[in-house]
JSON list of C-alpha atoms in Angstrom, two decimals:
[
{"chain": "A", "resi": 1, "resn": "GLY", "atom": "CA", "xyz": [0.03, 0.00, -0.27]},
{"chain": "A", "resi": 2, "resn": "ASN", "atom": "CA", "xyz": [1.05, 3.90, 0.33]},
{"chain": "A", "resi": 3, "resn": "SER", "atom": "CA", "xyz": [2.44, 5.16, 2.99]},
{"chain": "A", "resi": 4, "resn": "VAL", "atom": "CA", "xyz": [4.85, 8.21, 4.05]},
{"chain": "A", "resi": 5, "resn": "THR", "atom": "CA", "xyz": [7.20, 8.86, 5.84]},
{"chain": "A", "resi": 6, "resn": "GLN", "atom": "CA", "xyz": [9.11, 12.16, 7.95]},
{"chain": "A", "resi": 7, "resn": "MET", "atom": "CA", "xyz": [11.78, 12.41, 10.07]},
{"chain": "A", "resi": 8, "resn": "GLU", "atom": "CA", "xyz": [11.90, 12.04, 13.45]},
{"chain": "A", "resi": 9, "resn": "GLY", "atom": "CA", "xyz": [10.97, 14.73, 15.78]},
{"chain": "A", "resi": 10, "resn": "PRO", "atom": "CA", "xyz": [10.73, 17.04, 17.35]},
{"chain": "A", "resi": 11, "resn": "VAL", "atom": "CA", "xyz": [13.01, 19.79, 15.52]},
{"chain": "A", "resi": 12, "resn": "THR", "atom": "CA", "xyz": [14.18, 23.07, 17.57]},
{"chain": "A", "resi": 13, "resn": "LEU", "atom": "CA", "xyz": [15.76, 25.68, 15.86]},
{"chain": "A", "resi": 14, "resn": "SER", "atom": "CA", "xyz": [16.72, 29.01, 16.71]},
{"chain": "A", "resi": 15, "resn": "GLU", "atom": "CA", "xyz": [14.80, 32.08, 14.39]},
{"chain": "A", "resi": 16, "resn": "GLU", "atom": "CA", "xyz": [16.43, 32.89, 10.96]},
{"chain": "A", "resi": 17, "resn": "ALA", "atom": "CA", "xyz": [17.89, 29.18, 10.91]},
{"chain": "A", "resi": 18, "resn": "PHE", "atom": "CA", "xyz": [17.80, 26.99, 7.48]},
{"chain": "A", "resi": 19, "resn": "LEU", "atom": "CA", "xyz": [14.85, 24.20, 7.80]},
{"chain": "A", "resi": 20, "resn": "THR", "atom": "CA", "xyz": [14.39, 21.06, 5.99]},
{"chain": "A", "resi": 21, "resn": "ILE", "atom": "CA", "xyz": [12.12, 18.50, 7.70]},
{"chain": "A", "resi": 22, "resn": "ASN", "atom": "CA", "xyz": [12.59, 15.28, 4.98]},
{"chain": "A", "resi": 23, "resn": "CYS", "atom": "CA", "xyz": [9.68, 13.12, 3.63]},
{"chain": "A", "resi": 24, "resn": "THR", "atom": "CA", "xyz": [10.11, 10.71, 1.44]},
{"chain": "A", "resi": 25, "resn": "TYR", "atom": "CA", "xyz": [7.21, 8.29, 0.02]},
{"chain": "A", "resi": 26, "resn": "THR", "atom": "CA", "xyz": [6.17, 5.02, -1.25]},
{"chain": "A", "resi": 27, "resn": "ALA", "atom": "CA", "xyz": [3.35, 4.61, -3.58]},
{"chain": "A", "resi": 28, "resn": "THR", "atom": "CA", "xyz": [2.25, 2.28, -7.00]},
{"chain": "A", "resi": 29, "resn": "GLY", "atom": "CA", "xyz": [1.64, 4.99, -9.12]},
{"chain": "A", "resi": 30, "resn": "TYR", "atom": "CA", "xyz": [2.37, 8.83, -9.38]},
{"chain": "A", "resi": 31, "resn": "PRO", "atom": "CA", "xyz": [0.16, 10.57, -6.34]},
{"chain": "A", "resi": 32, "resn": "SER", "atom": "CA", "xyz": [0.05, 14.14, -5.53]},
{"chain": "A", "resi": 33, "resn": "LEU", "atom": "CA", "xyz": [2.23, 15.50, -2.47]},
{"chain": "A", "resi": 34, "resn": "PHE", "atom": "CA", "xyz": [1.33, 17.59, -0.05]},
{"chain": "A", "resi": 35, "resn": "TRP", "atom": "CA", "xyz": [2.22, 19.72, 2.53]},
{"chain": "A", "resi": 36, "resn": "TYR", "atom": "CA", "xyz": [-0.16, 20.43, 5.32]},
{"chain": "A", "resi": 37, "resn": "VAL", "atom": "CA", "xyz": [1.01, 22.29, 9.07]},
{"chain": "A", "resi": 38, "resn": "GLN", "atom": "CA", "xyz": [-1.22, 22.22, 12.15]},
{"chain": "A", "resi": 39, "resn": "TYR", "atom": "CA", "xyz": [-0.94, 24.86, 14.54]},
{"chain": "A", "resi": 40, "resn": "PRO", "atom": "CA", "xyz": [-1.63, 25.04, 18.20]},
{"chain": "A", "resi": 41, "resn": "GLY", "atom": "CA", "xyz": [-5.72, 23.97, 18.46]},
{"chain": "A", "resi": 42, "resn": "GLU", "atom": "CA", "xyz": [-6.54, 23.93, 15.01]},
{"chain": "A", "resi": 43, "resn": "GLY", "atom": "CA", "xyz": [-7.01, 21.89, 11.99]},
{"chain": "A", "resi": 44, "resn": "LEU", "atom": "CA", "xyz": [-4.44, 20.96, 9.46]},
{"chain": "A", "resi": 45, "resn": "GLN", "atom": "CA", "xyz": [-4.36, 23.40, 6.70]},
{"chain": "A", "resi": 46, "resn": "LEU", "atom": "CA", "xyz": [-2.95, 22.86, 2.82]},
{"chain": "A", "resi": 47, "resn": "LEU", "atom": "CA", "xyz": [0.67, 24.80, 3.37]},
{"chain": "A", "resi": 48, "resn": "LEU", "atom": "CA", "xyz": [1.83, 23.92, -0.65]},
{"chain": "A", "resi": 49, "resn": "LYS", "atom": "CA", "xyz": [2.01, 20.93, -2.83]},
{"chain": "A", "resi": 50, "resn": "ALA", "atom": "CA", "xyz": [3.00, 19.43, -6.46]},
{"chain": "A", "resi": 51, "resn": "THR", "atom": "CA", "xyz": [1.39, 17.46, -8.64]},
{"chain": "A", "resi": 52, "resn": "LYS", "atom": "CA", "xyz": [4.01, 16.00, -11.12]},
{"chain": "A", "resi": 53, "resn": "ALA", "atom": "CA", "xyz": [7.63, 14.55, -10.79]},
{"chain": "A", "resi": 54, "resn": "ASP", "atom": "CA", "xyz": [10.24, 18.05, -10.91]},
{"chain": "A", "resi": 55, "resn": "ASP", "atom": "CA", "xyz": [6.92, 20.35, -9.75]},
{"chain": "A", "resi": 56, "resn": "LYS", "atom": "CA", "xyz": [8.24, 23.30, -6.93]},
{"chain": "A", "resi": 57, "resn": "GLY", "atom": "CA", "xyz": [5.24, 24.03, -4.40]},
{"chain": "A", "resi": 58, "resn": "SER", "atom": "CA", "xyz": [6.19, 26.70, -2.49]},
{"chain": "A", "resi": 59, "resn": "ASN", "atom": "CA", "xyz": [4.35, 28.97, 0.13]},
{"chain": "A", "resi": 60, "resn": "LYS", "atom": "CA", "xyz": [4.95, 31.72, 2.84]},
{"chain": "A", "resi": 61, "resn": "GLY", "atom": "CA", "xyz": [8.39, 30.91, 2.27]},
{"chain": "A", "resi": 62, "resn": "PHE", "atom": "CA", "xyz": [8.57, 27.17, 2.78]},
{"chain": "A", "resi": 63, "resn": "GLU", "atom": "CA", "xyz": [9.69, 25.04, -0.50]},
{"chain": "A", "resi": 64, "resn": "ALA", "atom": "CA", "xyz": [9.56, 21.36, -1.24]},
{"chain": "A", "resi": 65, "resn": "THR", "atom": "CA", "xyz": [10.37, 20.32, -4.97]},
{"chain": "A", "resi": 66, "resn": "TYR", "atom": "CA", "xyz": [9.16, 16.80, -5.93]},
{"chain": "A", "resi": 67, "resn": "ARG", "atom": "CA", "xyz": [11.75, 13.92, -6.42]},
{"chain": "A", "resi": 68, "resn": "LYS", "atom": "CA", "xyz": [10.51, 11.19, -8.76]},
{"chain": "A", "resi": 69, "resn": "GLU", "atom": "CA", "xyz": [13.81, 9.63, -8.74]},
{"chain": "A", "resi": 70, "resn": "THR", "atom": "CA", "xyz": [13.95, 9.53, -4.89]},
{"chain": "A", "resi": 71, "resn": "THR", "atom": "CA", "xyz": [10.63, 9.05, -4.09]},
{"chain": "A", "resi": 72, "resn": "SER", "atom": "CA", "xyz": [11.12, 12.02, -1.96]},
{"chain": "A", "resi": 73, "resn": "PHE", "atom": "CA", "xyz": [9.42, 15.81, -1.14]},
{"chain": "A", "resi": 74, "resn": "HIS", "atom": "CA", "xyz": [11.50, 17.68, 1.85]},
{"chain": "A", "resi": 75, "resn": "LEU", "atom": "CA", "xyz": [10.38, 20.74, 3.33]},
{"chain": "A", "resi": 76, "resn": "GLU", "atom": "CA", "xyz": [12.71, 23.72, 3.39]},
{"chain": "A", "resi": 77, "resn": "LYS", "atom": "CA", "xyz": [12.66, 27.58, 4.09]},
{"chain": "A", "resi": 78, "resn": "GLY", "atom": "CA", "xyz": [15.66, 29.45, 4.17]},
{"chain": "A", "resi": 79, "resn": "SER", "atom": "CA", "xyz": [15.31, 31.52, 7.84]},
{"chain": "A", "resi": 80, "resn": "VAL", "atom": "CA", "xyz": [12.53, 30.29, 9.93]},
{"chain": "A", "resi": 81, "resn": "GLN", "atom": "CA", "xyz": [10.58, 32.57, 12.52]},
{"chain": "A", "resi": 82, "resn": "VAL", "atom": "CA", "xyz": [8.88, 32.01, 15.90]},
{"chain": "A", "resi": 83, "resn": "SER", "atom": "CA", "xyz": [5.15, 32.08, 14.29]},
{"chain": "A", "resi": 84, "resn": "ASP", "atom": "CA", "xyz": [6.40, 28.92, 12.05]},
{"chain": "A", "resi": 85, "resn": "SER", "atom": "CA", "xyz": [5.96, 26.72, 15.05]},
{"chain": "A", "resi": 86, "resn": "ALA", "atom": "CA", "xyz": [3.33, 24.11, 14.39]},
{"chain": "A", "resi": 87, "resn": "VAL", "atom": "CA", "xyz": [3.15, 21.01, 12.98]},
{"chain": "A", "resi": 88, "resn": "TYR", "atom": "CA", "xyz": [4.30, 19.59, 9.65]},
{"chain": "A", "resi": 89, "resn": "PHE", "atom": "CA", "xyz": [2.93, 17.04, 8.15]},
{"chain": "A", "resi": 90, "resn": "CYS", "atom": "CA", "xyz": [3.44, 15.24, 4.45]},
{"chain": "A", "resi": 91, "resn": "ALA", "atom": "CA", "xyz": [1.00, 13.34, 2.81]},
{"chain": "A", "resi": 92, "resn": "LEU", "atom": "CA", "xyz": [0.03, 11.55, -0.99]},
{"chain": "A", "resi": 93, "resn": "SER", "atom": "CA", "xyz": [-2.63, 11.67, -3.55]},
{"chain": "A", "resi": 94, "resn": "MET", "atom": "CA", "xyz": [-3.31, 8.93, -5.67]},
{"chain": "A", "resi": 95, "resn": "LYS", "atom": "CA", "xyz": [-5.27, 9.63, -9.06]},
{"chain": "A", "resi": 96, "resn": "ALA", "atom": "CA", "xyz": [-8.58, 7.90, -9.90]},
{"chain": "A", "resi": 97, "resn": "GLY", "atom": "CA", "xyz": [-9.00, 3.58, -9.27]},
{"chain": "A", "resi": 98, "resn": "GLY", "atom": "CA", "xyz": [-9.38, 1.37, -7.07]},
{"chain": "A", "resi": 99, "resn": "THR", "atom": "CA", "xyz": [-9.45, 1.96, -3.00]},
{"chain": "A", "resi": 100, "resn": "SER", "atom": "CA", "xyz": [-7.42, 4.83, -2.71]},
{"chain": "A", "resi": 101, "resn": "TYR", "atom": "CA", "xyz": [-9.70, 7.18, -5.07]},
{"chain": "A", "resi": 102, "resn": "GLY", "atom": "CA", "xyz": [-8.69, 10.63, -3.66]},
{"chain": "A", "resi": 103, "resn": "LYS", "atom": "CA", "xyz": [-7.63, 10.13, -0.14]},
{"chain": "A", "resi": 104, "resn": "LEU", "atom": "CA", "xyz": [-4.81, 11.38, 0.98]},
{"chain": "A", "resi": 105, "resn": "THR", "atom": "CA", "xyz": [-2.09, 9.14, 3.29]},
{"chain": "A", "resi": 106, "resn": "PHE", "atom": "CA", "xyz": [0.36, 11.12, 6.08]},
{"chain": "A", "resi": 107, "resn": "GLY", "atom": "CA", "xyz": [2.86, 10.67, 7.71]},
{"chain": "A", "resi": 108, "resn": "GLN", "atom": "CA", "xyz": [3.22, 11.16, 11.10]},
{"chain": "A", "resi": 109, "resn": "GLY", "atom": "CA", "xyz": [4.09, 14.72, 11.36]},
{"chain": "A", "resi": 110, "resn": "THR", "atom": "CA", "xyz": [6.62, 16.68, 12.35]},
{"chain": "A", "resi": 111, "resn": "ILE", "atom": "CA", "xyz": [7.04, 19.09, 15.61]},
{"chain": "A", "resi": 112, "resn": "LEU", "atom": "CA", "xyz": [8.64, 22.06, 15.04]},
{"chain": "A", "resi": 113, "resn": "THR", "atom": "CA", "xyz": [10.05, 24.52, 18.05]},
{"chain": "A", "resi": 114, "resn": "VAL", "atom": "CA", "xyz": [11.72, 27.44, 17.06]},
{"chain": "A", "resi": 115, "resn": "HIS", "atom": "CA", "xyz": [13.22, 29.70, 19.82]},
{"chain": "A", "resi": 116, "resn": "PRO", "atom": "CA", "xyz": [13.37, 33.99, 19.57]},
{"chain": "B", "resi": 1, "resn": "ASN", "atom": "CA", "xyz": [-16.31, 32.25, 6.68]},
{"chain": "B", "resi": 2, "resn": "ALA", "atom": "CA", "xyz": [-17.17, 29.09, 8.67]},
{"chain": "B", "resi": 3, "resn": "GLY", "atom": "CA", "xyz": [-15.54, 26.56, 6.95]},
{"chain": "B", "resi": 4, "resn": "VAL", "atom": "CA", "xyz": [-15.59, 23.21, 8.92]},
{"chain": "B", "resi": 5, "resn": "THR", "atom": "CA", "xyz": [-17.19, 23.34, 12.14]},
{"chain": "B", "resi": 6, "resn": "GLN", "atom": "CA", "xyz": [-16.80, 20.38, 14.52]},
{"chain": "B", "resi": 7, "resn": "THR", "atom": "CA", "xyz": [-18.56, 20.32, 18.27]},
{"chain": "B", "resi": 8, "resn": "PRO", "atom": "CA", "xyz": [-18.05, 19.30, 20.38]},
{"chain": "B", "resi": 9, "resn": "LYS", "atom": "CA", "xyz": [-14.58, 20.20, 21.02]},
{"chain": "B", "resi": 10, "resn": "PHE", "atom": "CA", "xyz": [-13.76, 18.48, 23.94]},
{"chain": "B", "resi": 11, "resn": "GLN", "atom": "CA", "xyz": [-15.45, 14.94, 25.64]},
{"chain": "B", "resi": 12, "resn": "VAL", "atom": "CA", "xyz": [-14.96, 12.95, 28.04]},
{"chain": "B", "resi": 13, "resn": "LEU", "atom": "CA", "xyz": [-17.21, 9.33, 27.75]},
{"chain": "B", "resi": 14, "resn": "LYS", "atom": "CA", "xyz": [-16.86, 6.44, 30.37]},
{"chain": "B", "resi": 15, "resn": "THR", "atom": "CA", "xyz": [-16.33, 3.24, 28.68]},
{"chain": "B", "resi": 16, "resn": "GLY", "atom": "CA", "xyz": [-19.25, 1.98, 27.13]},
{"chain": "B", "resi": 17, "resn": "GLN", "atom": "CA", "xyz": [-20.83, 4.85, 26.70]},
{"chain": "B", "resi": 18, "resn": "SER", "atom": "CA", "xyz": [-22.37, 6.37, 23.49]},
{"chain": "B", "resi": 19, "resn": "MET", "atom": "CA", "xyz": [-21.84, 10.07, 21.17]},
{"chain": "B", "resi": 20, "resn": "THR", "atom": "CA", "xyz": [-22.47, 11.28, 17.46]},
{"chain": "B", "resi": 21, "resn": "LEU", "atom": "CA", "xyz": [-19.54, 13.54, 16.85]},
{"chain": "B", "resi": 22, "resn": "GLN", "atom": "CA", "xyz": [-20.89, 16.50, 14.50]},
{"chain": "B", "resi": 23, "resn": "CYS", "atom": "CA", "xyz": [-19.11, 18.28, 11.71]},
{"chain": "B", "resi": 24, "resn": "ALA", "atom": "CA", "xyz": [-20.61, 20.68, 8.64]},
{"chain": "B", "resi": 25, "resn": "GLN", "atom": "CA", "xyz": [-19.12, 22.51, 6.46]},
{"chain": "B", "resi": 26, "resn": "ASP", "atom": "CA", "xyz": [-20.40, 25.58, 4.20]},
{"chain": "B", "resi": 27, "resn": "MET", "atom": "CA", "xyz": [-18.13, 25.07, 0.92]},
{"chain": "B", "resi": 28, "resn": "ASN", "atom": "CA", "xyz": [-20.35, 23.20, -1.18]},
{"chain": "B", "resi": 29, "resn": "HIS", "atom": "CA", "xyz": [-18.21, 20.21, -0.65]},
{"chain": "B", "resi": 30, "resn": "ASN", "atom": "CA", "xyz": [-19.17, 17.00, -2.14]},
{"chain": "B", "resi": 31, "resn": "SER", "atom": "CA", "xyz": [-16.43, 15.24, -0.29]},
{"chain": "B", "resi": 32, "resn": "MET", "atom": "CA", "xyz": [-16.14, 14.57, 3.67]},
{"chain": "B", "resi": 33, "resn": "TYR", "atom": "CA", "xyz": [-14.00, 12.62, 5.63]},
{"chain": "B", "resi": 34, "resn": "TRP", "atom": "CA", "xyz": [-13.60, 11.70, 9.33]},
{"chain": "B", "resi": 35, "resn": "TYR", "atom": "CA", "xyz": [-10.08, 11.13, 10.48]},
{"chain": "B", "resi": 36, "resn": "ARG", "atom": "CA", "xyz": [-8.32, 10.65, 13.58]},
{"chain": "B", "resi": 37, "resn": "GLN", "atom": "CA", "xyz": [-4.88, 12.20, 15.23]},
{"chain": "B", "resi": 38, "resn": "ASP", "atom": "CA", "xyz": [-3.05, 10.10, 17.45]},
{"chain": "B", "resi": 39, "resn": "PRO", "atom": "CA", "xyz": [0.71, 11.13, 18.85]},
{"chain": "B", "resi": 40, "resn": "GLY", "atom": "CA", "xyz": [3.39, 9.41, 16.39]},
{"chain": "B", "resi": 41, "resn": "MET", "atom": "CA", "xyz": [0.90, 8.13, 13.80]},
{"chain": "B", "resi": 42, "resn": "GLY", "atom": "CA", "xyz": [-0.47, 10.83, 11.88]},
{"chain": "B", "resi": 43, "resn": "LEU", "atom": "CA", "xyz": [-4.20, 10.88, 10.62]},
{"chain": "B", "resi": 44, "resn": "ARG", "atom": "CA", "xyz": [-5.55, 7.85, 9.90]},
{"chain": "B", "resi": 45, "resn": "LEU", "atom": "CA", "xyz": [-9.20, 8.31, 7.96]},
{"chain": "B", "resi": 46, "resn": "ILE", "atom": "CA", "xyz": [-12.11, 5.85, 9.67]},
{"chain": "B", "resi": 47, "resn": "TYR", "atom": "CA", "xyz": [-14.82, 6.73, 7.16]},
{"chain": "B", "resi": 48, "resn": "TYR", "atom": "CA", "xyz": [-15.22, 9.00, 4.30]},
{"chain": "B", "resi": 49, "resn": "SER", "atom": "CA", "xyz": [-17.88, 9.74, 2.29]},
{"chain": "B", "resi": 50, "resn": "ALA", "atom": "CA", "xyz": [-17.13, 10.76, -1.51]},
{"chain": "B", "resi": 51, "resn": "SER", "atom": "CA", "xyz": [-20.71, 12.08, -2.31]},
{"chain": "B", "resi": 52, "resn": "GLU", "atom": "CA", "xyz": [-23.88, 12.50, -0.53]},
{"chain": "B", "resi": 53, "resn": "GLY", "atom": "CA", "xyz": [-25.77, 9.52, -0.10]},
{"chain": "B", "resi": 54, "resn": "THR", "atom": "CA", "xyz": [-22.38, 7.36, -0.03]},
{"chain": "B", "resi": 55, "resn": "THR", "atom": "CA", "xyz": [-20.33, 6.38, 2.66]},
{"chain": "B", "resi": 56, "resn": "ASP", "atom": "CA", "xyz": [-16.87, 3.99, 2.84]},
{"chain": "B", "resi": 57, "resn": "LYS", "atom": "CA", "xyz": [-14.80, 2.58, 5.76]},
{"chain": "B", "resi": 58, "resn": "GLY", "atom": "CA", "xyz": [-10.97, 3.90, 5.28]},
{"chain": "B", "resi": 59, "resn": "GLU", "atom": "CA", "xyz": [-7.98, 2.38, 7.28]},
{"chain": "B", "resi": 60, "resn": "VAL", "atom": "CA", "xyz": [-9.70, 2.08, 11.28]},
{"chain": "B", "resi": 61, "resn": "PRO", "atom": "CA", "xyz": [-13.59, 2.01, 11.01]},
{"chain": "B", "resi": 62, "resn": "ASN", "atom": "CA", "xyz": [-13.67, -0.66, 13.24]},
{"chain": "B", "resi": 63, "resn": "GLY", "atom": "CA", "xyz": [-16.01, 0.49, 16.85]},
{"chain": "B", "resi": 64, "resn": "TYR", "atom": "CA", "xyz": [-17.38, 3.36, 14.75]},
{"chain": "B", "resi": 65, "resn": "ASN", "atom": "CA", "xyz": [-20.78, 4.21, 12.41]},
{"chain": "B", "resi": 66, "resn": "VAL", "atom": "CA", "xyz": [-21.35, 7.56, 10.43]},
{"chain": "B", "resi": 67, "resn": "SER", "atom": "CA", "xyz": [-24.04, 9.12, 8.95]},
{"chain": "B", "resi": 68, "resn": "ARG", "atom": "CA", "xyz": [-23.86, 11.52, 5.46]},
{"chain": "B", "resi": 69, "resn": "LEU", "atom": "CA", "xyz": [-27.27, 13.11, 6.74]},
{"chain": "B", "resi": 70, "resn": "ASN", "atom": "CA", "xyz": [-27.41, 15.70, 3.17]},
{"chain": "B", "resi": 71, "resn": "LYS", "atom": "CA", "xyz": [-24.31, 17.91, 1.88]},
{"chain": "B", "resi": 72, "resn": "ARG", "atom": "CA", "xyz": [-23.53, 19.87, 4.59]},
{"chain": "B", "resi": 73, "resn": "GLU", "atom": "CA", "xyz": [-23.20, 17.56, 6.79]},
{"chain": "B", "resi": 74, "resn": "PHE", "atom": "CA", "xyz": [-20.81, 14.06, 8.35]},
{"chain": "B", "resi": 75, "resn": "SER", "atom": "CA", "xyz": [-21.60, 12.70, 11.45]},
{"chain": "B", "resi": 76, "resn": "LEU", "atom": "CA", "xyz": [-19.50, 10.30, 13.36]},
{"chain": "B", "resi": 77, "resn": "ARG", "atom": "CA", "xyz": [-20.99, 8.03, 15.99]},
{"chain": "B", "resi": 78, "resn": "LEU", "atom": "CA", "xyz": [-18.91, 5.64, 18.33]},
{"chain": "B", "resi": 79, "resn": "GLU", "atom": "CA", "xyz": [-21.91, 3.00, 19.75]},
{"chain": "B", "resi": 80, "resn": "SER", "atom": "CA", "xyz": [-19.83, 1.55, 22.48]},
{"chain": "B", "resi": 81, "resn": "ALA", "atom": "CA", "xyz": [-16.92, 3.68, 23.61]},
{"chain": "B", "resi": 82, "resn": "ALA", "atom": "CA", "xyz": [-13.43, 2.09, 24.12]},
{"chain": "B", "resi": 83, "resn": "PRO", "atom": "CA", "xyz": [-10.27, 3.24, 25.85]},
{"chain": "B", "resi": 84, "resn": "SER", "atom": "CA", "xyz": [-8.10, 2.98, 22.41]},
{"chain": "B", "resi": 85, "resn": "GLN", "atom": "CA", "xyz": [-10.53, 5.63, 21.24]},
{"chain": "B", "resi": 86, "resn": "THR", "atom": "CA", "xyz": [-9.27, 8.42, 23.02]},
{"chain": "B", "resi": 87, "resn": "SER", "atom": "CA", "xyz": [-7.67, 10.22, 20.30]},
{"chain": "B", "resi": 88, "resn": "VAL", "atom": "CA", "xyz": [-8.57, 14.01, 18.54]},
{"chain": "B", "resi": 89, "resn": "TYR", "atom": "CA", "xyz": [-11.00, 13.48, 15.89]},
{"chain": "B", "resi": 90, "resn": "PHE", "atom": "CA", "xyz": [-10.97, 15.54, 12.65]},
{"chain": "B", "resi": 91, "resn": "CYS", "atom": "CA", "xyz": [-13.26, 16.23, 9.78]},
{"chain": "B", "resi": 92, "resn": "ALA", "atom": "CA", "xyz": [-12.59, 17.33, 6.84]},
{"chain": "B", "resi": 93, "resn": "SER", "atom": "CA", "xyz": [-13.66, 18.52, 3.16]},
{"chain": "B", "resi": 94, "resn": "ARG", "atom": "CA", "xyz": [-12.95, 18.82, -0.56]},
{"chain": "B", "resi": 95, "resn": "THR", "atom": "CA", "xyz": [-14.50, 20.53, -3.27]},
{"chain": "B", "resi": 96, "resn": "ASN", "atom": "CA", "xyz": [-14.35, 16.83, -4.86]},
{"chain": "B", "resi": 97, "resn": "ARG", "atom": "CA", "xyz": [-12.63, 13.80, -5.54]},
{"chain": "B", "resi": 98, "resn": "ASP", "atom": "CA", "xyz": [-9.97, 14.93, -7.77]},
{"chain": "B", "resi": 99, "resn": "TYR", "atom": "CA", "xyz": [-6.92, 13.82, -5.75]},
{"chain": "B", "resi": 100, "resn": "ASN", "atom": "CA", "xyz": [-5.05, 17.38, -6.46]},
{"chain": "B", "resi": 101, "resn": "SER", "atom": "CA", "xyz": [-7.83, 19.14, -4.60]},
{"chain": "B", "resi": 102, "resn": "PRO", "atom": "CA", "xyz": [-6.72, 19.97, -0.88]},
{"chain": "B", "resi": 103, "resn": "LEU", "atom": "CA", "xyz": [-8.37, 18.93, 1.92]},
{"chain": "B", "resi": 104, "resn": "HIS", "atom": "CA", "xyz": [-9.97, 21.44, 4.45]},
{"chain": "B", "resi": 105, "resn": "PHE", "atom": "CA", "xyz": [-9.80, 21.02, 7.88]},
{"chain": "B", "resi": 106, "resn": "GLY", "atom": "CA", "xyz": [-12.36, 21.14, 11.38]},
{"chain": "B", "resi": 107, "resn": "ASN", "atom": "CA", "xyz": [-10.37, 22.27, 14.96]},
{"chain": "B", "resi": 108, "resn": "GLY", "atom": "CA", "xyz": [-10.89, 18.71, 15.68]},
{"chain": "B", "resi": 109, "resn": "THR", "atom": "CA", "xyz": [-13.01, 17.13, 18.50]},
{"chain": "B", "resi": 110, "resn": "ARG", "atom": "CA", "xyz": [-10.65, 16.14, 21.42]},
{"chain": "B", "resi": 111, "resn": "LEU", "atom": "CA", "xyz": [-12.33, 12.76, 23.04]},
{"chain": "B", "resi": 112, "resn": "THR", "atom": "CA", "xyz": [-10.85, 10.96, 26.55]},
{"chain": "B", "resi": 113, "resn": "VAL", "atom": "CA", "xyz": [-12.84, 7.37, 27.35]},
{"chain": "B", "resi": 114, "resn": "THR", "atom": "CA", "xyz": [-12.27, 6.38, 30.97]}
]
């Protein structure tokens, strides 16, 4: 079946540090890939997405590139802020067909804490 | 600008009690989902409804039932709660079954079963 693996957390950084959160996936076929973010006490919200190989998703200074050869979708940000403290989830969604139609498969989440 | 609304926000149940978690969306979305979130396990799909009048099991459906009451509302019922069902429950919706469209989430229901 499909699966998503994220780097173990929690990740603790100082403000303005560089962020990488690793994400790799296993899927039969060519999924769409997503990063969702969950701020304290809230539901998840879409951060960025990429729908085909070599696509780069970007939003709010975050970026991730869909790498088919390494089945990866690592999240990066050049200079994090305290307000970026949240839980980050990598997810995939498969094309129509079979039992995986339109549903998202999530990684386990990575807690990020940014200190001033 | 409500989006996806879940009630209640918090609930404590004793083992064997029943309850229904409510979810409503005002975005005219066709598809709705129930997930549970547990530490270190990400989100796991309990049930989903691809369109009004249809429901299907997800990864972890045992112990739960759902009702797609109309296009707006999708409820999750625990008939006989167990401590293993202690979790945070999220309802989500999306505009259609297009695998590229994002999910919109509610703020969750934190359920404790003692």
